[in-house]
PDB file of C-alpha atoms in Angstrom:
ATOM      1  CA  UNK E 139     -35.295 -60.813  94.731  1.00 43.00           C
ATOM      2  CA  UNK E 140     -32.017 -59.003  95.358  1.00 48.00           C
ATOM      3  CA  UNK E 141     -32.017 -56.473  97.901  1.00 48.00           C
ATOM      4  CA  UNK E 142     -29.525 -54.203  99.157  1.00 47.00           C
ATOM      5  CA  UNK E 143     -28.286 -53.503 102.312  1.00 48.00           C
ATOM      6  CA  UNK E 144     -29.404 -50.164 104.057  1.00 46.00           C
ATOM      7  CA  UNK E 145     -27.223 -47.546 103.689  1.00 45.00           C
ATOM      8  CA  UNK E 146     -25.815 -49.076 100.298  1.00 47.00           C
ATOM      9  CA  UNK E 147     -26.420 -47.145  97.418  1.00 46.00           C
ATOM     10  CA  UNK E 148     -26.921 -48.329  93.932  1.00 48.00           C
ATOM     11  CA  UNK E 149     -24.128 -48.080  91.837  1.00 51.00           C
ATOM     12  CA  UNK E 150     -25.503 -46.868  88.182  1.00 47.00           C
ATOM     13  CA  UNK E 151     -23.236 -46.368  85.083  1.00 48.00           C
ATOM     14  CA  UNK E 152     -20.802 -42.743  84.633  1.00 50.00           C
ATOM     15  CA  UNK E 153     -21.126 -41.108  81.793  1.00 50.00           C
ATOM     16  CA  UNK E 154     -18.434 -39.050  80.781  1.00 50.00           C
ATOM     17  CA  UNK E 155     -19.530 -35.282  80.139  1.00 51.00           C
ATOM     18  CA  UNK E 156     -17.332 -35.318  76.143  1.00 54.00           C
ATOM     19  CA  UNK E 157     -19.398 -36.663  73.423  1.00 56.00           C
ATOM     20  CA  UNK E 158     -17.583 -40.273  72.398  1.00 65.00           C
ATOM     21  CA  UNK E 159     -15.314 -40.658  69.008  1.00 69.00           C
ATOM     22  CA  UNK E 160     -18.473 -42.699  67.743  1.00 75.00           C
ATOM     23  CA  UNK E 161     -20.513 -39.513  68.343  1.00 77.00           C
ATOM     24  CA  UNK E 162     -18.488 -37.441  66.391  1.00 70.00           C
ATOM     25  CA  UNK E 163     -18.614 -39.870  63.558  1.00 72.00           C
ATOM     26  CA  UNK E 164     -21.499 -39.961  63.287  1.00 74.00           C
ATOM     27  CA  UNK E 165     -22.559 -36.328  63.705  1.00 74.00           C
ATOM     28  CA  UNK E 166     -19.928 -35.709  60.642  1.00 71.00           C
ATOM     29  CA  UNK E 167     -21.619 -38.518  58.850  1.00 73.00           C
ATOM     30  CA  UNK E 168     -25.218 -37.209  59.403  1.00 74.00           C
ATOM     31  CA  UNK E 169     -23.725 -33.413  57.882  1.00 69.00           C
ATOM     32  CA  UNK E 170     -21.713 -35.348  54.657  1.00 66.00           C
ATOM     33  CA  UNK E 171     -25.749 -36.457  53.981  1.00 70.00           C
ATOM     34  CA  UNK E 172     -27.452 -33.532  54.700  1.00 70.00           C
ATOM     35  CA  UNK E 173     -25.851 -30.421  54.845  1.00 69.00           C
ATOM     36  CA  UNK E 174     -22.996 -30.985  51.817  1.00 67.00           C
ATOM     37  CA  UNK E 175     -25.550 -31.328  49.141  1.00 74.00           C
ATOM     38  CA  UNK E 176     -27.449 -28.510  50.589  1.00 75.00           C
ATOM     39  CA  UNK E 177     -24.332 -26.147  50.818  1.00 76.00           C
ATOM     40  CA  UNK E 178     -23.328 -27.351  47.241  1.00 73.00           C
ATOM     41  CA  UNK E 179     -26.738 -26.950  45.808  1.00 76.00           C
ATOM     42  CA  UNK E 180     -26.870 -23.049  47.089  1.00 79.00           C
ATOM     43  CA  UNK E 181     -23.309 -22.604  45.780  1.00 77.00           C
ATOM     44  CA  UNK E 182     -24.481 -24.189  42.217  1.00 75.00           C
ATOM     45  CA  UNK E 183     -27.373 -21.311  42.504  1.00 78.00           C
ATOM     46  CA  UNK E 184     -25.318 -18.878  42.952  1.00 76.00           C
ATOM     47  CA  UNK E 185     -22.752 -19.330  40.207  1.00 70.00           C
ATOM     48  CA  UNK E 186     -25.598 -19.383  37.834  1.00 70.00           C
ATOM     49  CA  UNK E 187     -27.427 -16.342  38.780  1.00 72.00           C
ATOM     50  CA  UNK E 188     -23.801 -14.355  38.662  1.00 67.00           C
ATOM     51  CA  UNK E 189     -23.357 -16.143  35.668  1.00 66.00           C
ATOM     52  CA  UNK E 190     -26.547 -14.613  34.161  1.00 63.00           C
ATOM     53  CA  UNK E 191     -25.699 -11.321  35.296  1.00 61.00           C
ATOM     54  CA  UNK E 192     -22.327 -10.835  33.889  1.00 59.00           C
ATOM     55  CA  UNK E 193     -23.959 -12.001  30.472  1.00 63.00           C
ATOM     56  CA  UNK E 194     -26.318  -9.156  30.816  1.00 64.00           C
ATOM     57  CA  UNK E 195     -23.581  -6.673  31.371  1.00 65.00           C
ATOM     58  CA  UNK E 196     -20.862  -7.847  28.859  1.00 69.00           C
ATOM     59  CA  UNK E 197     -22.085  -5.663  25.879  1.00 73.00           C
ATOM     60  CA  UNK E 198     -21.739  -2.403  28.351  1.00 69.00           C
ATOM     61  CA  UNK E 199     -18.064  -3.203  29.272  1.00 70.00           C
ATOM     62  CA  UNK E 200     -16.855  -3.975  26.144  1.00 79.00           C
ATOM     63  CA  UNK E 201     -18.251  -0.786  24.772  1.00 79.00           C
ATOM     64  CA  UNK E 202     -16.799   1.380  27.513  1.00 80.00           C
ATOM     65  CA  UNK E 203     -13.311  -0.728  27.031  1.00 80.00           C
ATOM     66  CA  UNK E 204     -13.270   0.128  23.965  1.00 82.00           C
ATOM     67  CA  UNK E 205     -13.984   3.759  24.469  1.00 79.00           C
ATOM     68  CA  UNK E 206     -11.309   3.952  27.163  1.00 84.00           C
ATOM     69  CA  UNK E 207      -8.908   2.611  24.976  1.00 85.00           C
ATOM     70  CA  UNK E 208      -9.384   5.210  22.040  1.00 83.00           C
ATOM     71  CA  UNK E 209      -9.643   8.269  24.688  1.00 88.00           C
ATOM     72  CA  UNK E 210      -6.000   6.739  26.094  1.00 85.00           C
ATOM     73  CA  UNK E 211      -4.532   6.560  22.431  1.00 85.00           C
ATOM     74  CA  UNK E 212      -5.802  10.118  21.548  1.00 84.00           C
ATOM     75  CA  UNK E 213      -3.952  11.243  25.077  1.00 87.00           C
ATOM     76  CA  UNK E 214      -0.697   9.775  24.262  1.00 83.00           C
ATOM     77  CA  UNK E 215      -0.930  11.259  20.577  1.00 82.00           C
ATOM     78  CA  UNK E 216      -1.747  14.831  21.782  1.00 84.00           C
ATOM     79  CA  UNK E 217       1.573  14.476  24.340  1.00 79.00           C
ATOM     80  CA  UNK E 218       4.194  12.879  21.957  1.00 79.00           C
ATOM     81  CA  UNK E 219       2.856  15.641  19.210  1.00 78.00           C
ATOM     82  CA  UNK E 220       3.538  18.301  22.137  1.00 76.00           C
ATOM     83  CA  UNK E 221       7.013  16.918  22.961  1.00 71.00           C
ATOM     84  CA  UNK E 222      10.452  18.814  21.380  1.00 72.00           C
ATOM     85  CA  UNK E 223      12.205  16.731  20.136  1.00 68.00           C
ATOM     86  CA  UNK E 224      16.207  17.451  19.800  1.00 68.00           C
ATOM     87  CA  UNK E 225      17.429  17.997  16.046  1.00 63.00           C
ATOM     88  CA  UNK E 226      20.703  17.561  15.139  1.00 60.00           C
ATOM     89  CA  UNK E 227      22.707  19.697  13.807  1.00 56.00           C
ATOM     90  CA  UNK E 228      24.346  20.218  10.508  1.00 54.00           C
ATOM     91  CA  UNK E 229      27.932  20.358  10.688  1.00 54.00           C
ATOM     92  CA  UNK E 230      29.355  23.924   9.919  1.00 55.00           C
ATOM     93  CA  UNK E 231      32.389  25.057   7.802  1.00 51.00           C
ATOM     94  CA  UNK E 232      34.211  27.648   8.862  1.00 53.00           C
ATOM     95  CA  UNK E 233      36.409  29.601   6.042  1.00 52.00           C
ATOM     96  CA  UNK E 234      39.018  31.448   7.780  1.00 52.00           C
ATOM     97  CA  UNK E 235      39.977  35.286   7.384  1.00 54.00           C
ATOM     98  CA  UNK E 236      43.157  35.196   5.004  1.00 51.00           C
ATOM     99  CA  UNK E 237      45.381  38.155   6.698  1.00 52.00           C
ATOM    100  CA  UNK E 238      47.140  40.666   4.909  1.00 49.00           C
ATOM    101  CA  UNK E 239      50.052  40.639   4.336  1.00 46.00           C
ATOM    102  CA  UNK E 240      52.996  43.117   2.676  1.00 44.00           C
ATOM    103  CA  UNK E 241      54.852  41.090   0.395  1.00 46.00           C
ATOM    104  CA  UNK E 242      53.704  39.108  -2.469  1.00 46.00           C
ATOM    105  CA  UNK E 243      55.674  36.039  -1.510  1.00 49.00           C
ATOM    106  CA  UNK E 244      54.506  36.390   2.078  1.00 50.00           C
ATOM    107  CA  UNK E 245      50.681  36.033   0.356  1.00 53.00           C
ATOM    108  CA  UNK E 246      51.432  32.620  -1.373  1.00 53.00           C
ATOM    109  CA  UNK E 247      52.919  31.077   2.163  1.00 57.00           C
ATOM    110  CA  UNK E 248      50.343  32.327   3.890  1.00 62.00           C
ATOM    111  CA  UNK E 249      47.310  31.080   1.342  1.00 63.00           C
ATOM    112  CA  UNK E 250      49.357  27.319   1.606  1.00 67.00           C
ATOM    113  CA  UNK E 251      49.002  27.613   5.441  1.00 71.00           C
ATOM    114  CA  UNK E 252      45.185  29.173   5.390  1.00 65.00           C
ATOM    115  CA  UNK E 253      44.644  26.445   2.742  1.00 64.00           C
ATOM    116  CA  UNK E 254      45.634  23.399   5.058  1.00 68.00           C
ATOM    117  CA  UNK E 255      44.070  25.104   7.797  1.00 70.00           C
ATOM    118  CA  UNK E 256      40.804  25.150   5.964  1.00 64.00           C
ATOM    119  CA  UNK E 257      41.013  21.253   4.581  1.00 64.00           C
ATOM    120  CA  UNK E 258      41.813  20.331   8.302  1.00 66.00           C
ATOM    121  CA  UNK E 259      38.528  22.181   9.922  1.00 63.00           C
ATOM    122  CA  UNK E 260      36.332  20.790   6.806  1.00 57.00           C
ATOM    123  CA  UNK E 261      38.211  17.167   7.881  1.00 56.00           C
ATOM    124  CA  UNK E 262      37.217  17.093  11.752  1.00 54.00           C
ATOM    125  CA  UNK E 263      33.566  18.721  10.607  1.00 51.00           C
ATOM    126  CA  UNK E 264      33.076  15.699   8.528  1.00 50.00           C
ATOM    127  CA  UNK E 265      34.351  13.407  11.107  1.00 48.00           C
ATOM    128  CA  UNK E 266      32.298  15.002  13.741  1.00 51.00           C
ATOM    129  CA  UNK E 267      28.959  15.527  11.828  1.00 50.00           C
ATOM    130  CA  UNK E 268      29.088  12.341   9.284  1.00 50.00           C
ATOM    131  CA  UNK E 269      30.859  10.011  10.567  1.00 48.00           C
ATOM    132  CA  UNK E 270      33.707   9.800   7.206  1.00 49.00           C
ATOM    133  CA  UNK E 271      37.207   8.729   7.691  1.00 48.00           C
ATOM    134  CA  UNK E 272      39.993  10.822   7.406  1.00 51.00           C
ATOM    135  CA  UNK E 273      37.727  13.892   5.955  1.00 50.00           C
ATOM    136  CA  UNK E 274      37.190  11.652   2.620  1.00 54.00           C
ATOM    137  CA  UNK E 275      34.039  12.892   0.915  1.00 59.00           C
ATOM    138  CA  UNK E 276      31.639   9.595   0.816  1.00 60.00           C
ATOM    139  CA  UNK E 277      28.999   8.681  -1.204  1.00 62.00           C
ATOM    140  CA  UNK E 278      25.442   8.419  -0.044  1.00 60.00           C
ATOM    141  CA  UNK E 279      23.268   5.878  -0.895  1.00 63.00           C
ATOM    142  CA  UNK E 280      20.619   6.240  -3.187  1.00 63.00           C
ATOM    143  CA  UNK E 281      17.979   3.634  -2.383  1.00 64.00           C
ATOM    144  CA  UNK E 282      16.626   4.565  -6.387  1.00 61.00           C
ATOM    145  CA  UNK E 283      18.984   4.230  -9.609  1.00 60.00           C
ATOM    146  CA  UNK E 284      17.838   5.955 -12.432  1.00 64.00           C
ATOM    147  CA  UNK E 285      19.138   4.065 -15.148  1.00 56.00           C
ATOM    148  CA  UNK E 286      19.671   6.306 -18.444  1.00 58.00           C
ATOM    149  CA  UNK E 287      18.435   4.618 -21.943  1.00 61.00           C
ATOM    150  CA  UNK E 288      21.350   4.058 -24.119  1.00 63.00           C
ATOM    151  CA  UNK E 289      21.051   4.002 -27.955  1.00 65.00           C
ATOM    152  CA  UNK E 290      22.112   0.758 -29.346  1.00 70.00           C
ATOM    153  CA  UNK E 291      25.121   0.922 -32.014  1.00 71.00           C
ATOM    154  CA  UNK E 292      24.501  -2.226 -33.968  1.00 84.00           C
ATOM    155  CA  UNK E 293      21.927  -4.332 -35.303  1.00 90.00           C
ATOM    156  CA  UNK E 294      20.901  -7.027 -33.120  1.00 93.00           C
ATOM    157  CA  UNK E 295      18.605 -10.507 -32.902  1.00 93.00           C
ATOM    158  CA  UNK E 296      15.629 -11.171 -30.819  1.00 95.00           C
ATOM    159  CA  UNK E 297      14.157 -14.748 -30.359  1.00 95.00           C
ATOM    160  CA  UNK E 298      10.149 -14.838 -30.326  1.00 95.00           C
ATOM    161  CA  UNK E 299       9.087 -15.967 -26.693  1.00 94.00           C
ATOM    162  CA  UNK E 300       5.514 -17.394 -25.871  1.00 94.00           C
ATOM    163  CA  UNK E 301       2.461 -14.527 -26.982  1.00 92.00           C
ATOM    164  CA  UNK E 302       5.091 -12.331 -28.602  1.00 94.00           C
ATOM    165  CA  UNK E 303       3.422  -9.923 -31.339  1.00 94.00           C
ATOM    166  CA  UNK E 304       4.906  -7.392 -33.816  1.00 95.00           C
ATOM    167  CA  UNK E 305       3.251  -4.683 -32.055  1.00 95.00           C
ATOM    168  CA  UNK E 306       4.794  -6.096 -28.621  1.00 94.00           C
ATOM    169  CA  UNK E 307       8.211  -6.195 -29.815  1.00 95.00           C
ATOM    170  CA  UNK E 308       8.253  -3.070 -31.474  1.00 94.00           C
ATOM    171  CA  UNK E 309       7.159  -1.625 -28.198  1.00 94.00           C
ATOM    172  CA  UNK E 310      10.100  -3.843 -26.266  1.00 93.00           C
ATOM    173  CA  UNK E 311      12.609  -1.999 -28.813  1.00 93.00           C
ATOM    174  CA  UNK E 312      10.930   1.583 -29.011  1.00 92.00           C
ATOM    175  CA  UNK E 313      10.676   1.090 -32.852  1.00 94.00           C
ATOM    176  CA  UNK E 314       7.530   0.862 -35.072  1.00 95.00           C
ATOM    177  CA  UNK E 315       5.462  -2.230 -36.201  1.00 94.00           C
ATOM    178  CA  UNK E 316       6.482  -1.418 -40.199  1.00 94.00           C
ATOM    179  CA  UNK E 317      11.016  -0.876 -38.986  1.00 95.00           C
ATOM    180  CA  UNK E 318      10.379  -5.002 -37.553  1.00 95.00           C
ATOM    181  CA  UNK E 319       8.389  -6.375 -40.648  1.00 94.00           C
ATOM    182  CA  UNK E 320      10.847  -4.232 -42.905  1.00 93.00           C
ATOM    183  CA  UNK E 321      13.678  -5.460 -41.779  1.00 94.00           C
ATOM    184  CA  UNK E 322      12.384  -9.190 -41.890  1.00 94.00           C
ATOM    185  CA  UNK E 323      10.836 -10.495 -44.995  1.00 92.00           C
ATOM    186  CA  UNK E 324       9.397 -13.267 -43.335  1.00 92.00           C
ATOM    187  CA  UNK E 325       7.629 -11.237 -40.734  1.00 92.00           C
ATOM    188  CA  UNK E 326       6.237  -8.510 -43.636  1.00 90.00           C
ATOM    189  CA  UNK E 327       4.664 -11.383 -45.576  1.00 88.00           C
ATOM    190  CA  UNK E 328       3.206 -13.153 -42.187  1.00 89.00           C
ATOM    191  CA  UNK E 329       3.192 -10.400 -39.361  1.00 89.00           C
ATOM    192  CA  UNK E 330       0.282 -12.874 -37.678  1.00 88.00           C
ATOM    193  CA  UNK E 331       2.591 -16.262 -38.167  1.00 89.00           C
ATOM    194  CA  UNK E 332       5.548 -15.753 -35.950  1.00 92.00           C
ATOM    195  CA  UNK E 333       7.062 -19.117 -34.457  1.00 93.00           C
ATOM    196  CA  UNK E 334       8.428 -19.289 -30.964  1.00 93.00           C
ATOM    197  CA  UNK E 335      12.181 -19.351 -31.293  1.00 94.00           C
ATOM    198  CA  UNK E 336      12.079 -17.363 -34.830  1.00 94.00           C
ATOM    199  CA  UNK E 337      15.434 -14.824 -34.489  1.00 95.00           C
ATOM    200  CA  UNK E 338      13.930 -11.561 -35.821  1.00 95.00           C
ATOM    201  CA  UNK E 339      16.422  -8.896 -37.086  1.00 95.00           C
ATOM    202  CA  UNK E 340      15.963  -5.779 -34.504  1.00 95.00           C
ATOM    203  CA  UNK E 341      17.361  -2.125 -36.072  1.00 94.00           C
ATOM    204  CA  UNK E 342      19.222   0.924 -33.418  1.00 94.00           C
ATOM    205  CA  UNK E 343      16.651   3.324 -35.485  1.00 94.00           C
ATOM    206  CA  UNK E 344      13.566   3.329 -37.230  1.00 94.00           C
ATOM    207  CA  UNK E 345      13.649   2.689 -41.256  1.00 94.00           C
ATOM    208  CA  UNK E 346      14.421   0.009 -43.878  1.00 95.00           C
ATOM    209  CA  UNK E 347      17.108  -2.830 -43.737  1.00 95.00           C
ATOM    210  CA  UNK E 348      18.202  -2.852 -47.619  1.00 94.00           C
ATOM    211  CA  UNK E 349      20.097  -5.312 -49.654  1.00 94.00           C
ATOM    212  CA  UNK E 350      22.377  -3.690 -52.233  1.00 94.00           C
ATOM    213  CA  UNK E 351      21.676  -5.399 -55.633  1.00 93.00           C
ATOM    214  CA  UNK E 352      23.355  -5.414 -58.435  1.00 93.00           C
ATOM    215  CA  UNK E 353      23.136  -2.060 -60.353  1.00 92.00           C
ATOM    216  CA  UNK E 354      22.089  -0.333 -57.059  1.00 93.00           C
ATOM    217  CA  UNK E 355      24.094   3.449 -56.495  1.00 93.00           C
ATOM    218  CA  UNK E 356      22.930   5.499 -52.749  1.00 94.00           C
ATOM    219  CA  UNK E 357      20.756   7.828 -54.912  1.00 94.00           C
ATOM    220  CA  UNK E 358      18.557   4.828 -56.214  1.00 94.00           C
ATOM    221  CA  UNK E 359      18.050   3.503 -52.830  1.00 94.00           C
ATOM    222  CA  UNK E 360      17.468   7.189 -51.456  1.00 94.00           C
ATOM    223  CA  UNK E 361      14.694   7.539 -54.497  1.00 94.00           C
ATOM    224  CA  UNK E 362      12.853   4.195 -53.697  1.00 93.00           C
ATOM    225  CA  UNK E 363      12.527   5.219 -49.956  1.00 94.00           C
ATOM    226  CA  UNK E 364      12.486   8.710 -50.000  1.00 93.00           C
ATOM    227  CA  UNK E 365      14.844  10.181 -48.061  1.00 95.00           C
ATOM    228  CA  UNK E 366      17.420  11.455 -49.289  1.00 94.00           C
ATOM    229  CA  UNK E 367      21.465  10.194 -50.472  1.00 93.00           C
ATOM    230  CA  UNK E 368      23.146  11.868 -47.431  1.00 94.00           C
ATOM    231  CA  UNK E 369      20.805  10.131 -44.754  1.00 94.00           C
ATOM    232  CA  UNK E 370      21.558   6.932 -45.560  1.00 94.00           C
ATOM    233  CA  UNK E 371      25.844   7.879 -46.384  1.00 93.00           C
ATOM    234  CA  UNK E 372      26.172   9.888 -43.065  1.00 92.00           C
ATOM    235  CA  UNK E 373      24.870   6.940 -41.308  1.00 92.00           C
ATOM    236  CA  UNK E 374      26.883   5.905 -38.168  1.00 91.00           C
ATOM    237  CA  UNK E 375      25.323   2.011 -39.033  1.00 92.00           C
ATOM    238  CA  UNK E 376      26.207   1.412 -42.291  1.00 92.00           C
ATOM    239  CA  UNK E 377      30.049   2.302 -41.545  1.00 90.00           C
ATOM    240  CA  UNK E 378      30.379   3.747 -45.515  1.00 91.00           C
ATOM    241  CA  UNK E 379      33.658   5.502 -45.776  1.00 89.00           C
ATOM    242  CA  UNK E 380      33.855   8.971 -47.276  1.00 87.00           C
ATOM    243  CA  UNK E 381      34.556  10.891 -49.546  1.00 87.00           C
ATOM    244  CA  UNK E 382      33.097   8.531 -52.172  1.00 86.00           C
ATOM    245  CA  UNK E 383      30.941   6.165 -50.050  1.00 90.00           C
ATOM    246  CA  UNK E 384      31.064   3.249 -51.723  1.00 90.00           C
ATOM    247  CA  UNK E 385      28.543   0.327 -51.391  1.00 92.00           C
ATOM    248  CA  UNK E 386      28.942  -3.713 -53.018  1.00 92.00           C
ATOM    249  CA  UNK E 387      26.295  -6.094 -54.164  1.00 93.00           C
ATOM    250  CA  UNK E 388      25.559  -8.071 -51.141  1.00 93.00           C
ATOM    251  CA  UNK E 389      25.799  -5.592 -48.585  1.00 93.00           C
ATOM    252  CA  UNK E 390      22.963  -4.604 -45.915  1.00 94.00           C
ATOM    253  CA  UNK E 391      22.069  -0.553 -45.299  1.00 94.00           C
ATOM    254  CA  UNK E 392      20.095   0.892 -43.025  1.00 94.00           C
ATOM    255  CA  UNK E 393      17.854   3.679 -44.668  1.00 95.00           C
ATOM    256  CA  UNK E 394      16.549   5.507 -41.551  1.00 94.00           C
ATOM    257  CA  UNK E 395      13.673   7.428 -41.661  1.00 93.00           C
ATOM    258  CA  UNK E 396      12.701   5.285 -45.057  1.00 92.00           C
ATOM    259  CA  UNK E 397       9.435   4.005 -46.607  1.00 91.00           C
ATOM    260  CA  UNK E 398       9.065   1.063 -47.730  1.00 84.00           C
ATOM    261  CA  UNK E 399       6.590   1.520 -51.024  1.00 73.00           C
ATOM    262  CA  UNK E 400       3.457  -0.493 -51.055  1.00 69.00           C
ATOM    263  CA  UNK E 401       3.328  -3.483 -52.710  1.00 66.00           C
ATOM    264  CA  UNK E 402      -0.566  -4.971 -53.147  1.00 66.00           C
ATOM    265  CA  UNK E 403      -0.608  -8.754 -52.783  1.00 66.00           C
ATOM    266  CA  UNK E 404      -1.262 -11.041 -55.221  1.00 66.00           C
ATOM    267  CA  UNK E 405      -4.245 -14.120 -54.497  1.00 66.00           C
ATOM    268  CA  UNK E 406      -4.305 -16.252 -57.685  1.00 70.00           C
ATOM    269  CA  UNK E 407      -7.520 -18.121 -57.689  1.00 73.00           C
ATOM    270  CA  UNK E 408      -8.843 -21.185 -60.122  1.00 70.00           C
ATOM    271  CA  UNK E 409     -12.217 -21.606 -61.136  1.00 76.00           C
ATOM    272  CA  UNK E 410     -13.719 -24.338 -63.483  1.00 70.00           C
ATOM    273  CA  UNK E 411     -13.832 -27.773 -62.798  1.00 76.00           C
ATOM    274  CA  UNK E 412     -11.494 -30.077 -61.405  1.00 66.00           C
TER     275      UNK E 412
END
């Protein structure tokens, strides 16, 4: 056995008051395990029970947003409807006094220099209050045109488009059913039959389009469609010249106001055997 000397003392191991690097390691290890999925599981917890919460109390705030919102709106309508707001005003013409004056050539020099006065005040007026040039009177614009309807002055041709009627193109023209199938044979035998691209004859006025035929005089024609001689003479269509107003075989006359006279048709049938 070893033995010390007397007096000797036994030398034992220092250790150093600070906790070692491998210490710290592991005391940081030892939390990583235990206390991060701890802290993480009470944060997870959390979240979900705030979570639940604010579901409970979405419908209430929305409601009283929406409130708020129409309470703010009504408030900024009641002070805009409260607030003056600056008009302008109309420019103002001022007529000045003419002065008297003795003479009577004195009055006509003065009225020339009151005149130009006057045209120069109305000038700047303009210039200030509308914005012209030169005191020229401009013309406003007029956002609607009224278009007036114009008669027509001559005859003219309209071709049948896709689900054109009589009825519809009467209406188109501002004439009646009987002045389109008058004026077109084709039409008054087959009113129901027209053709796309057919050219139909269109009249200015209502009445009968008439062929003069041989033997024909204004009072025959005025008899057949009763109206009478002058109508159809005095015109402005049928360009007849007076005094005698003369009309050829051949040529076309408007009878306004006319009738055509009924004419029954005609179905020939055949019985018996074939």
């Amino acid at each position: 056995m070893r033995t010390h000397r007397a007096g000797e003392m036994m030398r034992l191991p220092r250790r150093n008051g600070t906790p070692s690097n491998t210490t710290k390691r592991q005391s940081l290890r030892r939390w990583f395990e235990e206390g991060f999925p701890r802290a993480f599981a009470w944060l997870a917890t959390t979240v979900y029970r705030l979570t639940g919460d604010w579901r409970g109390w979405r419908p209430l705030l929305t409601r009283t947003s929406a409130h708020l919102a129409v309470i703010a709106v009504a408030i900024v309508a009641i002070r805009l409807s409260n607030v003056e707001w600056p008009a302008q005003a109309a420019p103002t013409l001022s007529t000045p006094a003419l002065p008297a004056s003795a003479g009577a050539g004195g009055n006509e020099e003065k009225a020339e220099d009151v005149l130009a006065q006057f045209n120069r005040q109305n000038g700047r007026a303009f210039l200030n209050g509308r914005g012209g040039a030169n005191g020229a009177i401009i013309r406003l614009a007029r956002p609607h045109t009224i278009i007036p309807e114009r008669p027509r002055l001559d005859i003219i041709t309209y071709t049948v488009q896709v689900g054109d009627t009589v009825q519809a193109i009467a209406a188109l023209f501002g004439l009646q059913p009987t002045t389109i199938m008058w004026a077109n044979p084709a039409i008054e035998d087959a009113p129901d039959l027209l053709r796309i691209g057919q050219e139909v004859i269109i009249l200015p006025i209502d009445g009968v389009y008439h062929t003069v035929a041989e033997g024909d005089t204004l009072e025959s024609i005025a008899e057949k469609y009763k109206v009478e001689p002058e109508a159809i003479a005095t015109c402005e269509y049928n360009h007849l010249e007076p005094p005698n107003y003369s009309i050829e075989e051949g040529m076309r006359l408007i009878v306004p106001g006319g009738e055509k006279p009924y004419v029954p048709k005609v179905v020939t049938t055949y019985t018996g055997p074939v």
